[in-house]
Short mmCIF file of C-alpha atoms and ligand atoms in Angstrom, two decimals:
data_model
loop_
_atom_site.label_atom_id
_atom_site.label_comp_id
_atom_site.label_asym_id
_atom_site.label_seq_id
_atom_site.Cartn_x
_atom_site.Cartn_y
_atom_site.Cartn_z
CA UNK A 1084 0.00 0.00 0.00
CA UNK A 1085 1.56 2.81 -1.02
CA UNK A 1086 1.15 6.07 1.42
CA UNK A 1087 -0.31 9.34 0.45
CA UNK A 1088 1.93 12.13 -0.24
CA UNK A 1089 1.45 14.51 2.71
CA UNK A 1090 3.99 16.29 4.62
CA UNK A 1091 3.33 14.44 7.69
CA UNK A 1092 5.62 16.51 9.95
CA UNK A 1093 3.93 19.65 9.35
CA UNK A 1094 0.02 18.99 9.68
CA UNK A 1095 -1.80 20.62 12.13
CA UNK A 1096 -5.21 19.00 13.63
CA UNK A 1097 -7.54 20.42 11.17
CA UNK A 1098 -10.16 18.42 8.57
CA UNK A 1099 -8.21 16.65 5.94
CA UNK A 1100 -10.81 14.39 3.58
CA UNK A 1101 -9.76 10.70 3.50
CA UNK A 1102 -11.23 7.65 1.41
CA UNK A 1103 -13.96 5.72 3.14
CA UNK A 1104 -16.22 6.56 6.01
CA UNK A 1105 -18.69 3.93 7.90
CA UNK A 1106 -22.14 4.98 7.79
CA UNK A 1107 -25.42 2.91 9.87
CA UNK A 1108 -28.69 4.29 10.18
CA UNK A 1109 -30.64 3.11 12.90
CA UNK A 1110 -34.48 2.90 12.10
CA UNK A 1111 -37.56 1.40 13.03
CA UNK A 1112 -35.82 0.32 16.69
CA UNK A 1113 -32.61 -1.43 14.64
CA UNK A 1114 -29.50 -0.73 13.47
CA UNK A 1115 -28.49 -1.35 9.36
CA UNK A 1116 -25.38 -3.51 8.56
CA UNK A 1117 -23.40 -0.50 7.41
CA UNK A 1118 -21.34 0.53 4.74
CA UNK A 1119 -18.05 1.72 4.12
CA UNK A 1120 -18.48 4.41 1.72
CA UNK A 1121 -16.53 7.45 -0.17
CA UNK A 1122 -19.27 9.46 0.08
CA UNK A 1123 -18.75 12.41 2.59
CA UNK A 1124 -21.52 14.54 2.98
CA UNK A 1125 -24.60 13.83 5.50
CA UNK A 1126 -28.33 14.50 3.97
CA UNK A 1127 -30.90 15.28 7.00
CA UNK A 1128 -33.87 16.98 7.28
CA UNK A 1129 -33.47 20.96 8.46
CA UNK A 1130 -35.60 19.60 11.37
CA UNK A 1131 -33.51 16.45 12.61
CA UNK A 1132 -32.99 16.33 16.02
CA UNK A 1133 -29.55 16.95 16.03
CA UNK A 1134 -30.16 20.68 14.31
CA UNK A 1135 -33.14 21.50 16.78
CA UNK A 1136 -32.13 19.82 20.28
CA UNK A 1137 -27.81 18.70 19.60
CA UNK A 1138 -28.95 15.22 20.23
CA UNK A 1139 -25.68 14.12 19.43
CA UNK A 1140 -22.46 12.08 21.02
CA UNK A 1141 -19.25 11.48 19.85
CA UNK A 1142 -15.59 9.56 20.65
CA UNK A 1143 -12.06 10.33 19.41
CA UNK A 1144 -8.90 7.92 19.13
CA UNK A 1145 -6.26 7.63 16.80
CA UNK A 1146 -4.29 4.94 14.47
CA UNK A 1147 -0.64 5.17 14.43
CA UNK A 1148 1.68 3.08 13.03
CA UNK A 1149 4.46 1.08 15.41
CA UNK A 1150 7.99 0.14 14.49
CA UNK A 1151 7.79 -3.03 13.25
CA UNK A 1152 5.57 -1.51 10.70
CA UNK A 1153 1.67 -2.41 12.18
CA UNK A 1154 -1.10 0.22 11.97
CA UNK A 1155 -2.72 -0.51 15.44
CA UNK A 1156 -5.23 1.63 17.84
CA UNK A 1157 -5.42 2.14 21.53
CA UNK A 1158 -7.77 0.71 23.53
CA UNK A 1159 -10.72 1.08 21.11
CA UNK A 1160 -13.17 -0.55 23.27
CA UNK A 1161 -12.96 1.69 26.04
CA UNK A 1162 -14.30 4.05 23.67
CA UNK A 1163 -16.82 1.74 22.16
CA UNK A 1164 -18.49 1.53 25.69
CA UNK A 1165 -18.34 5.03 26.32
CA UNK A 1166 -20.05 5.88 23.80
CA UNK A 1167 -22.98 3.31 24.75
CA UNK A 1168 -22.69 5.10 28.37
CA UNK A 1169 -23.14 8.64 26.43
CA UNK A 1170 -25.94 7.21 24.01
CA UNK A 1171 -27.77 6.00 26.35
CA UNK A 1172 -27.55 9.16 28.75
CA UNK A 1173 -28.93 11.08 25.48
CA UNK A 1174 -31.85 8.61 24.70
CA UNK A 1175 -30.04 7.57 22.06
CA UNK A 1176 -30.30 3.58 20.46
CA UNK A 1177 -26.56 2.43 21.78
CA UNK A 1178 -24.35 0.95 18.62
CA UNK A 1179 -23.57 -1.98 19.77
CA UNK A 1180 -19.78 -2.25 21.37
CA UNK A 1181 -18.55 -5.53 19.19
CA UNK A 1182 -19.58 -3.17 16.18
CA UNK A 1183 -18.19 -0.20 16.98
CA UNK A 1184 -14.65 -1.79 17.37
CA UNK A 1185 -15.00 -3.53 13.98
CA UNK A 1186 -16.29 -0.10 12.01
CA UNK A 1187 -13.60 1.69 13.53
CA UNK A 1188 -10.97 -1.36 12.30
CA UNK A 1189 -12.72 -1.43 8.85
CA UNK A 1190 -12.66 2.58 8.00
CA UNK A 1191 -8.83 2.88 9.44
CA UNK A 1192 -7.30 -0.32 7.46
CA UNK A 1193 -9.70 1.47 4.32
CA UNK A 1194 -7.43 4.70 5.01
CA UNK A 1195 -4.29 2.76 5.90
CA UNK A 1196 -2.91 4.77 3.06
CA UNK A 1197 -3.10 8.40 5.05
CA UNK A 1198 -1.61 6.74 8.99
CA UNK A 1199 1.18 8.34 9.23
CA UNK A 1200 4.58 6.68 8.93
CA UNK A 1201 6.30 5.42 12.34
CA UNK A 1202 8.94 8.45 13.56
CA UNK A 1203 6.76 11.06 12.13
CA UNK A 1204 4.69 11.89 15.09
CA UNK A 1205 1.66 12.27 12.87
CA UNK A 1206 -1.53 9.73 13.59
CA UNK A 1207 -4.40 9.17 12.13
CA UNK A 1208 -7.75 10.58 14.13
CA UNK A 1209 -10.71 8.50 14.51
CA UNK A 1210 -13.99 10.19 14.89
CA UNK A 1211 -17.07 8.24 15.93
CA UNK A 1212 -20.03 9.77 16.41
CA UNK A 1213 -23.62 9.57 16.36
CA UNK A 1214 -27.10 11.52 15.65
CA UNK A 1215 -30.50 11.94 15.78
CA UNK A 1216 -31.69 12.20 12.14
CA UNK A 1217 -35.29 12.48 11.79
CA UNK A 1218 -37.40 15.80 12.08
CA UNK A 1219 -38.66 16.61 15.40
CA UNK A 1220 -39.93 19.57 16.60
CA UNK A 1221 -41.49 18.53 19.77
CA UNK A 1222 -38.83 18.52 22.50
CA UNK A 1223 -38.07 14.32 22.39
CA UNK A 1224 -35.68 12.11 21.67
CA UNK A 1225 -35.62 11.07 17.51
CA UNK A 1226 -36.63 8.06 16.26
CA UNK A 1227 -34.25 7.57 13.63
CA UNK A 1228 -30.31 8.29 14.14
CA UNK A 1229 -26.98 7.79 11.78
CA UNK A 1230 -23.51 6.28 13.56
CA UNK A 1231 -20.44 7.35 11.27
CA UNK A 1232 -16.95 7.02 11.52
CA UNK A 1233 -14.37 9.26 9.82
CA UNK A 1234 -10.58 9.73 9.79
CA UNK A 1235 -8.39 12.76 9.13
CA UNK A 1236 -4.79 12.58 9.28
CA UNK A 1237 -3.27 14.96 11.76
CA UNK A 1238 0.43 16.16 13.00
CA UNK A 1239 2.52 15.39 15.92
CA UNK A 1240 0.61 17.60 18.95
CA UNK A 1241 3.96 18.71 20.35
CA UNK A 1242 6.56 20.55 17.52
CA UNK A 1243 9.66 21.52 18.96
CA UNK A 1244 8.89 19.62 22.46
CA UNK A 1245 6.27 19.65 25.07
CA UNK A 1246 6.58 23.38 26.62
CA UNK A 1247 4.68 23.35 30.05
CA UNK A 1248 1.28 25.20 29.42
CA UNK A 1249 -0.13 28.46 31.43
CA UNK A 1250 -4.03 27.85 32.64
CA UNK A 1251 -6.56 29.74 34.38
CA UNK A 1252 -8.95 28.96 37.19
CA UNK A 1253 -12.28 29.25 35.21
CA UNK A 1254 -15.27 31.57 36.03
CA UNK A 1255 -17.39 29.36 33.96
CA UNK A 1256 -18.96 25.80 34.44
CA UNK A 1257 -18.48 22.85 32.41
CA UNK A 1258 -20.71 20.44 33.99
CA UNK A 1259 -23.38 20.56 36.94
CA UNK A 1260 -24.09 18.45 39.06
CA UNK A 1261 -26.18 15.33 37.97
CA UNK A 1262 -25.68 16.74 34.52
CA UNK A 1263 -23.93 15.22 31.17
CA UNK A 1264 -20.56 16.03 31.92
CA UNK A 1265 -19.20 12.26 32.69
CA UNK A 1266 -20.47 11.69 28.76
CA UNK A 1267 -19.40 13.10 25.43
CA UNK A 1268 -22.19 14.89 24.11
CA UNK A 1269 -21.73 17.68 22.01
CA UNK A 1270 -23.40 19.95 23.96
CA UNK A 1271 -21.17 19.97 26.28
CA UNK A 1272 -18.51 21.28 24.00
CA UNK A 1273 -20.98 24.04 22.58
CA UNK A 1274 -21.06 25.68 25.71
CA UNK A 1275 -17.55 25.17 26.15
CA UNK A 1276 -15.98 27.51 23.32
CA UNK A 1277 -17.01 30.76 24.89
CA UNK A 1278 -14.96 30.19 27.87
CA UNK A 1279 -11.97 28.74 25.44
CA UNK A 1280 -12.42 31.68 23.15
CA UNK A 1281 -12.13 33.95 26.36
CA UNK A 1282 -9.38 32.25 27.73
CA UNK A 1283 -6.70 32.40 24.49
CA UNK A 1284 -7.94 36.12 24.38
CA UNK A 1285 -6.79 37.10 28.04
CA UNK A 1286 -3.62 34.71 27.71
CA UNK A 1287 -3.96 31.76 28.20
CA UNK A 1288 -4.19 28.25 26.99
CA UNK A 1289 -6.35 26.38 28.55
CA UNK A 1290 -9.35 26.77 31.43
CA UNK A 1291 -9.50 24.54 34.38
CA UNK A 1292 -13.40 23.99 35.40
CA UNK A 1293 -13.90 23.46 39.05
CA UNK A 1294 -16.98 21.24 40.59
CA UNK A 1295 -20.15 23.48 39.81
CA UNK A 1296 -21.63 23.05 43.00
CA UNK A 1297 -18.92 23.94 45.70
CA UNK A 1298 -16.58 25.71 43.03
CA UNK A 1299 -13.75 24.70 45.57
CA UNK A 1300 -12.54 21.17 43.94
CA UNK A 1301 -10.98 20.85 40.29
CA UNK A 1302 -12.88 19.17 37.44
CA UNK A 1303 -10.88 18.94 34.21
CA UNK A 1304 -10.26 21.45 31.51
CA UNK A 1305 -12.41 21.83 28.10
CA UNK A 1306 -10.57 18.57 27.01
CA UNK A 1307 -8.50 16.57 29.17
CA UNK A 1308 -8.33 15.21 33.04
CA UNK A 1309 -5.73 16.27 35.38
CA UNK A 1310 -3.17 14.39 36.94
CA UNK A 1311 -1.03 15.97 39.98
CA UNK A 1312 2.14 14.51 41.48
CA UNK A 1313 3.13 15.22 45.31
CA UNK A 1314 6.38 16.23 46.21
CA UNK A 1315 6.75 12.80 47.62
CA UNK A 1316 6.04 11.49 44.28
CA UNK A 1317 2.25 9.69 44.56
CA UNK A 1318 0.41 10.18 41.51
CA UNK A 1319 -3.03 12.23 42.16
CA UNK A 1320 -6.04 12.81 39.75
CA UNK A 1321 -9.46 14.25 40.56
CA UNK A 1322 -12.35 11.72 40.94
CA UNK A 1323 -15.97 13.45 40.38
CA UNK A 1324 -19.19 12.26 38.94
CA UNK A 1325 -19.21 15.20 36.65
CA UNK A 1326 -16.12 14.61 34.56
CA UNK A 1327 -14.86 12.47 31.27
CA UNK A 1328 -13.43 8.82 32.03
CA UNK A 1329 -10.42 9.54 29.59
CA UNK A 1330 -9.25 6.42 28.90
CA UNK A 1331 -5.57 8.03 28.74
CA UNK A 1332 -5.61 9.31 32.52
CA UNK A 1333 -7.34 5.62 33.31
CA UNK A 1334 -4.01 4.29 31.57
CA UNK A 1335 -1.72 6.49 33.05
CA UNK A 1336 -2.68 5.74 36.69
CA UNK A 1337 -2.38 1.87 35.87
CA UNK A 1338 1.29 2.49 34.28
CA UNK A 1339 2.15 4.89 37.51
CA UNK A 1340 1.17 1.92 39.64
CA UNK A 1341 2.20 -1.13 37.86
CA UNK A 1342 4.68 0.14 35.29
CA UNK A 1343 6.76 2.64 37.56
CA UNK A 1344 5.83 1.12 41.23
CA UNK A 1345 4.60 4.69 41.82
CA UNK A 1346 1.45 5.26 44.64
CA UNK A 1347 -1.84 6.99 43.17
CA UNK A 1348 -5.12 7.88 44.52
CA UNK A 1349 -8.39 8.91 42.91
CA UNK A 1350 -9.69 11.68 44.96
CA UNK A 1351 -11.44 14.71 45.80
CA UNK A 1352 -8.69 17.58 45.03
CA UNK A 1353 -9.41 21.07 46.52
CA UNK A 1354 -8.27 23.97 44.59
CA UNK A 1355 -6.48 24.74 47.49
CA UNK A 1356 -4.27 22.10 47.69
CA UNK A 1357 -3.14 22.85 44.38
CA UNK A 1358 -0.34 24.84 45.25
CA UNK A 1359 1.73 22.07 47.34
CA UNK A 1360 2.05 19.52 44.43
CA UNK A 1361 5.02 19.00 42.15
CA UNK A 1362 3.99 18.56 38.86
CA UNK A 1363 0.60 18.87 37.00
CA UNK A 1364 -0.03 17.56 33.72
CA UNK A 1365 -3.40 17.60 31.56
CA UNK A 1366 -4.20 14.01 29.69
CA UNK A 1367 -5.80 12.76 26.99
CA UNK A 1368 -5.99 11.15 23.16
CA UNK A 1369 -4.05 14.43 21.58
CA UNK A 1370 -1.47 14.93 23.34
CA UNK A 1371 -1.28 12.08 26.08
CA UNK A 1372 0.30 14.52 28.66
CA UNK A 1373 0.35 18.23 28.14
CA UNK A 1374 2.68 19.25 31.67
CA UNK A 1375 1.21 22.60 33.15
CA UNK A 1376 3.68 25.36 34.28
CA UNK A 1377 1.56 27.25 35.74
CA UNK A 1378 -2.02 28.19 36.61
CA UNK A 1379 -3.63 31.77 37.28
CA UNK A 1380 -6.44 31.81 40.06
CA UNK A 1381 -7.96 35.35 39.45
CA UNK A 1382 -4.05 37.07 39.54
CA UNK A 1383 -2.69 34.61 42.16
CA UNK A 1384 -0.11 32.40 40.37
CA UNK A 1385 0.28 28.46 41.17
CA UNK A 1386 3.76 27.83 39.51
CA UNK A 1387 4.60 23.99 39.77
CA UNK A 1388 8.62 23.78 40.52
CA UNK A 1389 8.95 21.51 37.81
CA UNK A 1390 8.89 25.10 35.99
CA UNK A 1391 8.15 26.48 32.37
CA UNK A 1392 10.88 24.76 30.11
CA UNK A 1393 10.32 20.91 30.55
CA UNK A 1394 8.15 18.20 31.71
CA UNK A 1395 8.35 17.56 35.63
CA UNK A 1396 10.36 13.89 36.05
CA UNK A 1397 7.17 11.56 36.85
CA UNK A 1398 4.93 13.39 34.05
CA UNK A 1399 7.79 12.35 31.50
CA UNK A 1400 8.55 8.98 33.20
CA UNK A 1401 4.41 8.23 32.83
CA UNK A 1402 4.80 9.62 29.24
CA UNK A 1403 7.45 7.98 27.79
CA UNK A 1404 5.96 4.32 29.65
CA UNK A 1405 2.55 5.08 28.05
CA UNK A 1406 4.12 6.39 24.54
CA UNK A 1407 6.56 3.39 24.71
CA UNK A 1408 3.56 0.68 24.94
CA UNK A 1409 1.11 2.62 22.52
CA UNK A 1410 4.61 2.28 19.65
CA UNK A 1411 5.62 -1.29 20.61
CA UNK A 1412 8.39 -0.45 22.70
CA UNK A 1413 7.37 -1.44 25.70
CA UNK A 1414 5.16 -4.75 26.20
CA UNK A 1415 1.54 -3.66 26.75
CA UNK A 1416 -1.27 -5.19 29.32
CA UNK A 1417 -3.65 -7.54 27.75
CA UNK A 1418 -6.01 -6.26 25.40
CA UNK A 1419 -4.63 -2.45 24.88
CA UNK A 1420 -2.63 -2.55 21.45
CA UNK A 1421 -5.75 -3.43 18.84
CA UNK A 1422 -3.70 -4.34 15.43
CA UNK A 1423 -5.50 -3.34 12.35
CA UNK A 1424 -2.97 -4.34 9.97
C1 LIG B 374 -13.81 16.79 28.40
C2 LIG B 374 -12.74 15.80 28.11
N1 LIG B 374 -12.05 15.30 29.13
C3 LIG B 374 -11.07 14.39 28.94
C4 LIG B 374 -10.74 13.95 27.67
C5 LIG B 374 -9.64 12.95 27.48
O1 LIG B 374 -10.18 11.68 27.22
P1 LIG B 374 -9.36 10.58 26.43
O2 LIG B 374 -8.14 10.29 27.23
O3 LIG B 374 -10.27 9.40 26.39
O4 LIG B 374 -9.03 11.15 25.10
C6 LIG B 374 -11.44 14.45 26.57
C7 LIG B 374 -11.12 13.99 25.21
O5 LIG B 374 -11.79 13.09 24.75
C8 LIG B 374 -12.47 15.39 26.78
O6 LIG B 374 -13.16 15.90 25.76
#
């Protein structure tokens, strides 16, 4: 298979057309088969329920290709059941989990031409997602909904190295309490950009969201979880009802623990305890660890002594283990590396 001739090393993460999609429509209380098909655009009525009422959910993972040459994904049925978990939060029909990890197989090895070569730091993102489809005007869940599942090639997330990030204490709420924010429903990224588009204008680069209800404990940012690390080195993330399972922090704490022999715990953290830990990094499928330098709390600075030039030691240690098993490097736990090809 011969590869696609795109500068791999300088894309960005932007919309970049590839081959085949997967397309299922759900109707009459069952899913289609599904096809694999080059066609791109989505035909809808102006009154489906996504366009009136953002009944919609969505996942994101990437295919990368490994050393010895593989095109493989990570973990793809963590994602598979949390998009049932968001489906069914929505009053959506769940795609079924065995199904989801086979469309996502099918469209990537039908793209294998745009994965990136190994070295280049460039994957391929995976984009899942799912809608209501038919018109309804009454405020209700739709009847008929389309799963799809696109890919767009896109560049390494770090060029030049992984600078420590600036963030800001947030004056806005992600999630309340009891809400949707544990799901991935794109409503909860709607209400989201005003606070991003606020925060790159005053400075900074990312917002972190504490607990609606107390505004005292930290949440997550727009998207990723945090992880902390004491100055006795124990690796610390925030544990609320009301934020994202990303399946990178859930991988990172098990390679802190039984990679690296390091102690974690998944708490409560207070904003106020903020200031005594080490390092802080912010996790997920893009970037896998993005370290934080510093964060702003309405003009009080929080700067972690791991400082503004490098990754703190355990956020690099937990980033080169997790890297290392998602390239082959490093022998993975049962069931993470999912080859395609
Ligand atoms: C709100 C939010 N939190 C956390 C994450 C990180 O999750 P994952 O590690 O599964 O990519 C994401 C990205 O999907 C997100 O959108």
């Amino acid at each position: 298979m011969e590869k696609k001739d795109i500068d791999w090393s300088n894309l960005g993460f932007g919309y970049v057309k590839t081959d085949k999609r997967f397309v299922s429509n759900y109707k009459d209380g069952s899913w289609d088969e599904g096809v694999l098909t080059e066609d791109d655009k989505v035909v809808i009525s102006e009154c489906a329920g996504v366009l009136q009422y953002a009944q919609t959910c969505f996942e994101g993972l990437k295919a990368y290709t490994t050393e010895d040459g593989h095109i493989v994904m990570f973990r793809p049925d963590l994602n598979a059941k949390r998009l049932a978990d968001s489906a069914a939060r929505l009053e959506m029909p769940v795609f079924p989990e065995d199904k989801f990890v086979q469309a996502v197989h099918d469209v990537v090895k039908a793209n294998a031409a745009y994965v990136p070569p190994y070295g280049s730091g460039a994957t391929l993102y995976v984009r899942p997602y799912m809608f209501g489809s038919n018109a309804v005007i009454g405020v209700k869940p739709a009847d008929e909904y389309q799963f799809r599942v696109f890919t767009t090639p896109v560049g390494p997330y770090f060029k030049g190295g992984a600078k420590p990030i600036t963030i800001r204490v947030s004056d806005f709420d992600r999630a309340a309490p009891h809400g949707t924010g544990h799901v991935k429903a794109g409503l909860n990224y709607a209400m989201s950009l005003h606070a991003i588009v606020d925060a790159h204008a005053q400075g900074y680069d990312e917002n972190m969201y504490l607990d609606a209800a107390t505004r005292t404990k930290v949440e997550e940012t727009g998207g990723a979880n945090f992880i902390f690390v004491t100055k006795d080195k124990k690796v610390v993330t925030p544990k609320s009802s009301t934020i994202l399972p990303s399946i990178t922090r859930r991988s990172l704490m098990y390679v802190a623990e039984h990679y690296l022999g390091l102690e974690v715990e998944e708490r409560e953290v207070y904003l106020d305890e903020v200031k005594d830990f080490a390092e802080c990094g912010l996790c997920g499928t893009a970037a896998v660890i993005s370290p934080v330098g510093k964060i702003v709390d309405h003009g009080k600075e929080i700067c972690f002594p791991s400082g503004m030039e490098e990754m703190g030691e355990i956020t690099k240690k937990l980033y080169d283990t997790l890297t290392g098993i998602q390239m082959g490097h490093i022998e993975a736990p049962e069931g993470w590396i999912h080859t395609v090809c």
